[in-house]
């Protein structure tokens, strides 16, 4: 009898369950300040809660394929209709569906690093080789490098994925470079998880009308504040959405998240308030830490800010450890570009953001 090991697909062997240690920790101890996972600090609005309760009472029924919410998404984004929209349990599930319709083992996915880790995890599960093209660190800024992305293309490239704005850097790529990449014809996933903070005016969604290979992904986990509900979507050309929708598990999105999402889209005032709050707090933190010598703050258009304290002589790990003594969980980053000073904060409540600023000022020996 052969060992079970010999039956696994070779490329999935040893892949562990994804565990986000800091999220596990935060759920175990609710007194901790969750400034690490790019969540929204504000709970859902009453309008959204009402929708959740209404559909919770019908939880004995199977959901449909989300025609109403998909139509709403199409309307908000100037797409023709629900046939241009596929929905999933968060955008992480949406990439998974996209990836599995294109990738065969041994093929390549180009990502622009530093970036969101789930692309790599889902790509590897399908046997893809992840090709990481680094952004360029110059003049205290991480620049997109579209030429390097183009140069990394081979005949094995099946997907190019670029987040706009990028996590963790918080910046946008010049719109003209999206066109250049789209022109290659290679499936091009533009991850707009945080785009609502800058407004849909900066979205690249219009490219889906001209380029069948462009797919825009979005989520309600960020500006809409529904990370625990798990709702994400992609917008693309009808025939591409038709094909990738073939990968959907039947009834993949539950009734409650689907109708909560619709209520969130309709609550435009609620979104505007959250965005305004976030953007003011980004400015507050950025300004409050701007006088620390050698401290690099990356200008952010999202709900997090990246820092590099390498030049201050301290490490990111030391900052994280000190913040933890104050009950604040931040996000560490691996050593890169010759610095081990990287870390990221997620915008918290007003009170948490002031605590964060005081903590950092104390750590760096600055006046309050
Ligand atoms: C760039 C980016 N895309 C997507 C997501 C994931 O979102 P979802 O909750 O929709 O799976 C995140 C979450 O941190 C992210 O940073």
XYZ file of C-alpha atoms and ligand atoms in Angstrom:
384
model
C 0.000 0.000 0.000
C 1.376 3.407 -0.916
C 1.751 6.070 1.748
C -0.896 8.835 1.715
C 1.960 11.295 1.033
C 2.359 9.868 -2.433
C -1.217 10.691 -3.352
C -1.120 14.438 -2.651
C -0.678 16.673 -5.670
C 3.087 17.409 -5.492
C 2.635 21.191 -5.422
C 0.270 21.177 -2.404
C 2.473 19.035 -0.169
C 3.294 20.699 3.125
C 1.103 23.760 2.566
C -0.223 24.571 6.037
C -3.530 26.093 7.097
C -3.299 29.861 6.919
C -3.271 31.231 10.432
C -2.998 34.915 11.094
C -1.312 34.806 14.511
C -2.052 38.448 15.352
C -5.760 38.093 14.510
C -5.978 34.940 16.646
C -4.313 36.809 19.466
C -6.600 39.823 19.166
C -9.733 37.663 19.337
C -8.384 35.934 22.435
C -7.809 39.261 24.172
C -10.386 41.915 23.203
C -8.593 44.537 25.298
C -5.819 44.678 22.668
C -5.842 47.469 20.096
C -6.114 45.891 16.660
C -3.933 48.181 14.582
C -2.490 45.464 12.363
C -4.957 44.001 9.864
C -6.282 46.939 7.865
C -9.724 46.518 9.379
C -12.147 49.379 9.784
C -12.334 50.491 13.444
C -16.012 51.465 13.134
C -18.771 48.840 13.430
C -21.430 48.475 10.707
C -24.100 51.186 10.426
C -27.677 50.593 11.588
C -28.803 50.332 7.972
C -26.419 47.461 7.391
C -27.264 45.826 10.719
C -30.980 45.987 9.857
C -30.334 44.142 6.596
C -28.306 41.512 8.444
C -31.106 40.917 10.954
C -33.758 40.840 8.244
C -31.929 38.141 6.301
C -30.771 36.282 9.417
C -34.457 35.578 9.965
C -34.527 33.868 6.549
C -31.349 31.888 7.088
C -33.261 28.665 6.497
C -33.329 29.570 2.771
C -30.554 29.130 0.187
C -29.227 32.301 -1.382
C -29.622 33.070 -5.086
C -26.702 34.137 -7.286
C -26.826 37.699 -5.998
C -28.450 39.362 -9.007
C -29.620 42.384 -7.019
C -26.286 43.172 -5.386
C -24.409 42.419 -8.624
C -26.681 44.848 -10.465
C -25.969 47.482 -7.826
C -22.214 46.943 -8.175
C -22.534 47.300 -11.944
C -24.528 50.515 -11.539
C -22.007 52.096 -9.140
C -19.155 51.240 -11.481
C -20.645 52.117 -14.842
C -20.660 48.479 -15.969
C -23.470 47.192 -18.204
C -25.054 44.882 -15.648
C -24.759 41.893 -13.293
C -23.206 39.850 -16.091
C -20.048 41.929 -15.558
C -19.800 41.091 -11.848
C -18.806 37.962 -9.919
C -19.086 37.865 -6.115
C -17.228 35.915 -3.455
C -16.450 35.576 0.237
C -14.081 38.494 0.362
C -11.765 39.389 -2.475
C -9.402 36.625 -1.335
C -11.920 34.065 -2.572
C -12.378 36.076 -5.745
C -8.646 35.832 -6.695
C -8.804 32.171 -5.909
C -11.607 31.754 -8.433
C -9.804 33.868 -11.005
C -6.475 32.115 -10.497
C -7.906 28.609 -10.780
C -9.428 29.407 -14.172
C -6.063 30.363 -15.660
C -3.203 28.661 -13.845
C -1.750 25.241 -14.492
C 1.103 23.896 -12.334
C 4.477 25.305 -13.365
C 3.082 28.540 -14.782
C 3.861 31.996 -13.479
C 2.058 34.755 -11.614
C 3.744 38.138 -11.487
C 3.244 40.169 -8.324
C 4.749 43.536 -7.375
C 6.337 43.367 -3.941
C 5.994 44.248 -1.117
C 2.358 43.220 -1.546
C -0.586 41.372 -0.057
C 0.458 37.824 0.860
C -2.663 35.958 -0.215
C -1.828 36.148 -3.958
C 1.208 33.980 -3.312
C -0.623 31.571 -1.039
C -3.421 30.965 -3.532
C -1.058 30.867 -6.508
C 1.174 28.255 -4.866
C -1.803 26.067 -4.045
C -2.416 25.827 -7.786
C 1.220 25.016 -8.455
C 2.116 28.456 -9.821
C 5.579 29.913 -9.524
C 5.233 33.361 -8.024
C 7.473 35.890 -9.759
C 8.033 38.793 -7.383
C 9.007 42.067 -9.013
C 10.209 44.509 -6.348
C 9.101 48.124 -6.194
C 11.978 50.613 -6.238
C 12.983 52.264 -2.949
C 14.290 55.679 -3.829
C 14.097 59.113 -2.176
C 12.240 57.711 0.830
C 9.469 56.393 -1.384
C 8.543 53.012 -2.829
C 7.947 53.483 -6.546
C 5.981 51.149 -8.805
C 8.214 49.694 -11.491
C 6.006 48.941 -14.527
C 9.011 48.362 -16.815
C 10.291 45.651 -14.496
C 6.822 44.057 -14.501
C 6.861 44.009 -18.318
C 10.417 42.646 -18.320
C 9.383 39.779 -16.017
C 6.825 38.448 -18.526
C 7.658 35.048 -20.033
C 5.669 32.602 -22.107
C 4.644 30.982 -18.814
C 3.060 34.144 -17.383
C -0.623 33.491 -16.725
C -1.558 36.358 -14.406
C -0.196 39.756 -13.442
C -1.581 41.104 -10.179
C -1.081 44.692 -9.018
C -2.798 46.357 -6.069
C -3.810 49.987 -6.501
C -3.311 51.468 -3.971
C -0.771 48.924 -2.881
C -0.680 47.265 0.508
C 1.537 48.026 2.430
C 2.938 51.056 0.596
C -0.345 53.002 0.303
C 0.375 54.578 -3.107
C -1.046 54.391 -6.639
C 0.599 53.476 -9.934
C 0.411 56.053 -12.737
C -2.773 55.275 -14.758
C -0.884 55.158 -18.070
C 1.103 52.150 -16.868
C -2.087 50.143 -16.354
C -2.805 50.631 -20.037
C 0.679 49.440 -21.005
C 0.319 46.279 -18.941
C -3.258 45.696 -20.155
C -1.969 45.916 -23.755
C 0.062 42.715 -23.230
C -3.218 40.763 -23.256
C -2.128 38.760 -20.186
C -4.842 38.356 -17.528
C -4.313 41.415 -15.379
C -5.890 41.548 -11.932
C -6.033 45.060 -10.495
C -6.713 44.780 -6.785
C -8.638 47.843 -5.659
C -9.310 46.700 -2.081
C -8.714 50.214 -0.729
C -9.777 52.395 -3.649
C -12.842 53.869 -1.905
C -10.579 55.858 0.435
C -9.395 57.909 -2.539
C -12.731 57.598 -4.373
C -13.910 55.535 -7.334
C -12.715 58.340 -9.601
C -9.229 56.842 -9.430
C -10.410 53.312 -10.199
C -9.147 51.581 -13.333
C -12.564 49.933 -13.869
C -13.079 51.626 -17.252
C -10.254 49.472 -18.637
C -12.520 46.420 -18.398
C -14.602 47.852 -21.261
C -11.668 47.904 -23.643
C -9.491 45.065 -22.350
C -11.039 41.632 -21.789
C -7.924 40.593 -19.892
C -8.445 43.202 -17.145
C -10.277 42.206 -13.967
C -10.869 44.651 -11.124
C -11.213 43.145 -7.649
C -12.768 44.912 -4.678
C -13.814 44.135 -1.132
C -16.223 45.333 1.531
C -13.637 44.516 4.215
C -11.985 47.939 4.205
C -13.770 51.280 3.668
C -17.174 49.610 4.056
C -16.083 48.010 7.335
C -17.441 44.497 6.785
C -14.319 42.311 7.058
C -16.097 39.742 9.228
C -18.963 39.427 6.741
C -16.662 38.309 3.902
C -17.857 39.946 0.715
C -15.766 40.763 -2.325
C -16.315 41.009 -6.060
C -14.693 41.323 -9.439
C -15.736 43.368 -12.448
C -14.783 42.393 -15.990
C -15.965 41.738 -19.516
C -19.114 39.605 -19.719
C -17.525 36.642 -21.465
C -14.642 36.522 -18.974
C -16.961 36.796 -15.963
C -19.104 34.027 -17.507
C -16.076 31.769 -17.757
C -14.521 32.441 -14.348
C -17.939 32.110 -12.707
C -17.760 28.479 -13.724
C -15.357 28.036 -10.801
C -17.840 29.257 -8.184
C -19.036 26.905 -5.511
C -22.823 26.820 -5.641
C -24.298 29.287 -3.134
C -20.800 30.533 -2.267
C -22.008 33.865 -0.851
C -24.565 33.606 1.939
C -27.797 35.552 2.056
C -26.712 37.700 5.001
C -23.431 39.016 3.506
C -25.072 39.578 0.133
C -27.870 41.760 1.486
C -25.617 43.429 4.039
C -23.399 44.378 1.097
C -26.355 45.847 -0.784
C -27.315 47.912 2.274
C -23.700 49.091 2.583
C -23.639 50.191 -1.077
C -26.896 52.068 -0.592
C -25.621 53.769 2.570
C -23.487 56.263 0.666
C -23.469 58.677 3.603
C -22.115 55.955 5.884
C -19.279 55.291 3.446
C -18.492 58.997 3.094
C -18.278 59.364 6.888
C -15.927 56.411 7.233
C -13.717 57.653 4.438
C -13.557 61.163 5.876
C -12.741 59.827 9.341
C -10.002 57.575 7.961
C -8.368 60.170 5.758
C -8.277 62.749 8.551
C -6.701 60.210 10.873
C -4.083 59.246 8.256
C -3.161 62.937 8.060
C -3.126 63.250 11.843
C -0.734 60.315 12.337
C 1.459 61.335 9.402
C 1.828 64.896 10.701
C 2.255 63.879 14.331
C 5.266 61.686 13.559
C 6.850 63.823 10.872
C 9.494 65.375 13.149
C 11.228 62.122 14.177
C 14.703 62.315 12.641
C 15.441 59.589 10.090
C 11.906 58.186 10.325
C 10.422 57.437 6.891
C 6.635 57.713 6.616
C 5.050 56.516 3.380
C 2.237 58.795 2.169
C -0.904 56.681 2.245
C -4.219 56.814 0.426
C -5.597 53.867 2.365
C -6.361 52.832 5.966
C -2.786 51.992 6.937
C 0.595 53.662 6.919
C 3.967 52.043 6.253
C 7.072 53.188 8.096
C 10.792 52.525 7.836
C 12.705 53.414 11.004
C 15.967 51.814 9.817
C 17.802 55.160 9.794
C 16.840 55.896 13.406
C 18.969 52.947 14.559
C 15.905 51.062 15.817
C 14.253 48.024 14.270
C 10.637 47.426 13.350
C 10.624 44.460 15.742
C 11.605 46.736 18.629
C 8.778 49.137 17.779
C 6.293 46.240 17.672
C 7.498 44.905 21.020
C 7.259 48.335 22.655
C 3.782 48.947 21.227
C 2.688 45.587 22.606
C 3.614 46.710 26.102
C 0.899 49.349 25.586
C -1.592 46.801 24.271
C -1.212 47.899 20.645
C -0.711 45.278 17.934
C 1.077 46.586 14.838
C 2.104 44.715 11.706
C 5.705 43.722 11.164
C 7.346 43.564 7.771
C 10.287 41.462 6.648
C 13.733 42.982 6.190
C 14.034 44.545 2.735
C 16.055 47.124 0.811
C 18.815 46.697 3.433
C 16.589 47.895 6.278
C 15.010 46.031 9.178
C 13.047 49.090 10.234
C 9.750 48.294 8.503
C 6.368 48.194 10.156
C 2.785 49.186 9.396
C -0.078 50.644 11.399
C -3.786 50.366 10.611
C -5.928 53.381 11.388
C -7.802 52.706 14.624
C -10.355 54.697 16.583
C -9.536 58.327 17.392
C -8.354 57.270 20.819
C -6.210 54.423 19.496
C -4.528 56.655 16.933
C -3.550 59.121 19.656
C -2.252 56.264 21.795
C -0.233 55.032 18.823
C 1.282 58.471 18.249
C 2.147 58.881 21.957
C 3.662 55.390 22.027
C 5.884 56.061 19.024
C 6.941 59.468 20.283
C 7.884 57.917 23.613
C 9.756 55.084 21.907
C 11.790 57.481 19.748
C 12.448 59.805 22.725
C 10.387 62.667 21.295
C 8.336 65.213 23.257
C 4.617 64.446 23.537
C -4.424 44.484 -1.154
C -5.465 43.656 -0.476
N -6.343 42.990 -1.215
C -7.300 42.239 -0.650
C -7.397 42.123 0.713
C -8.355 41.132 1.296
O -9.517 41.345 1.448
P -10.722 40.376 1.694
O -11.079 40.601 3.114
O -11.692 40.934 0.740
O -10.359 38.960 1.397
C -6.502 42.780 1.544
C -6.610 42.642 3.009
O -5.808 43.041 3.788
C -5.509 43.562 0.923
O -4.611 44.217 1.653
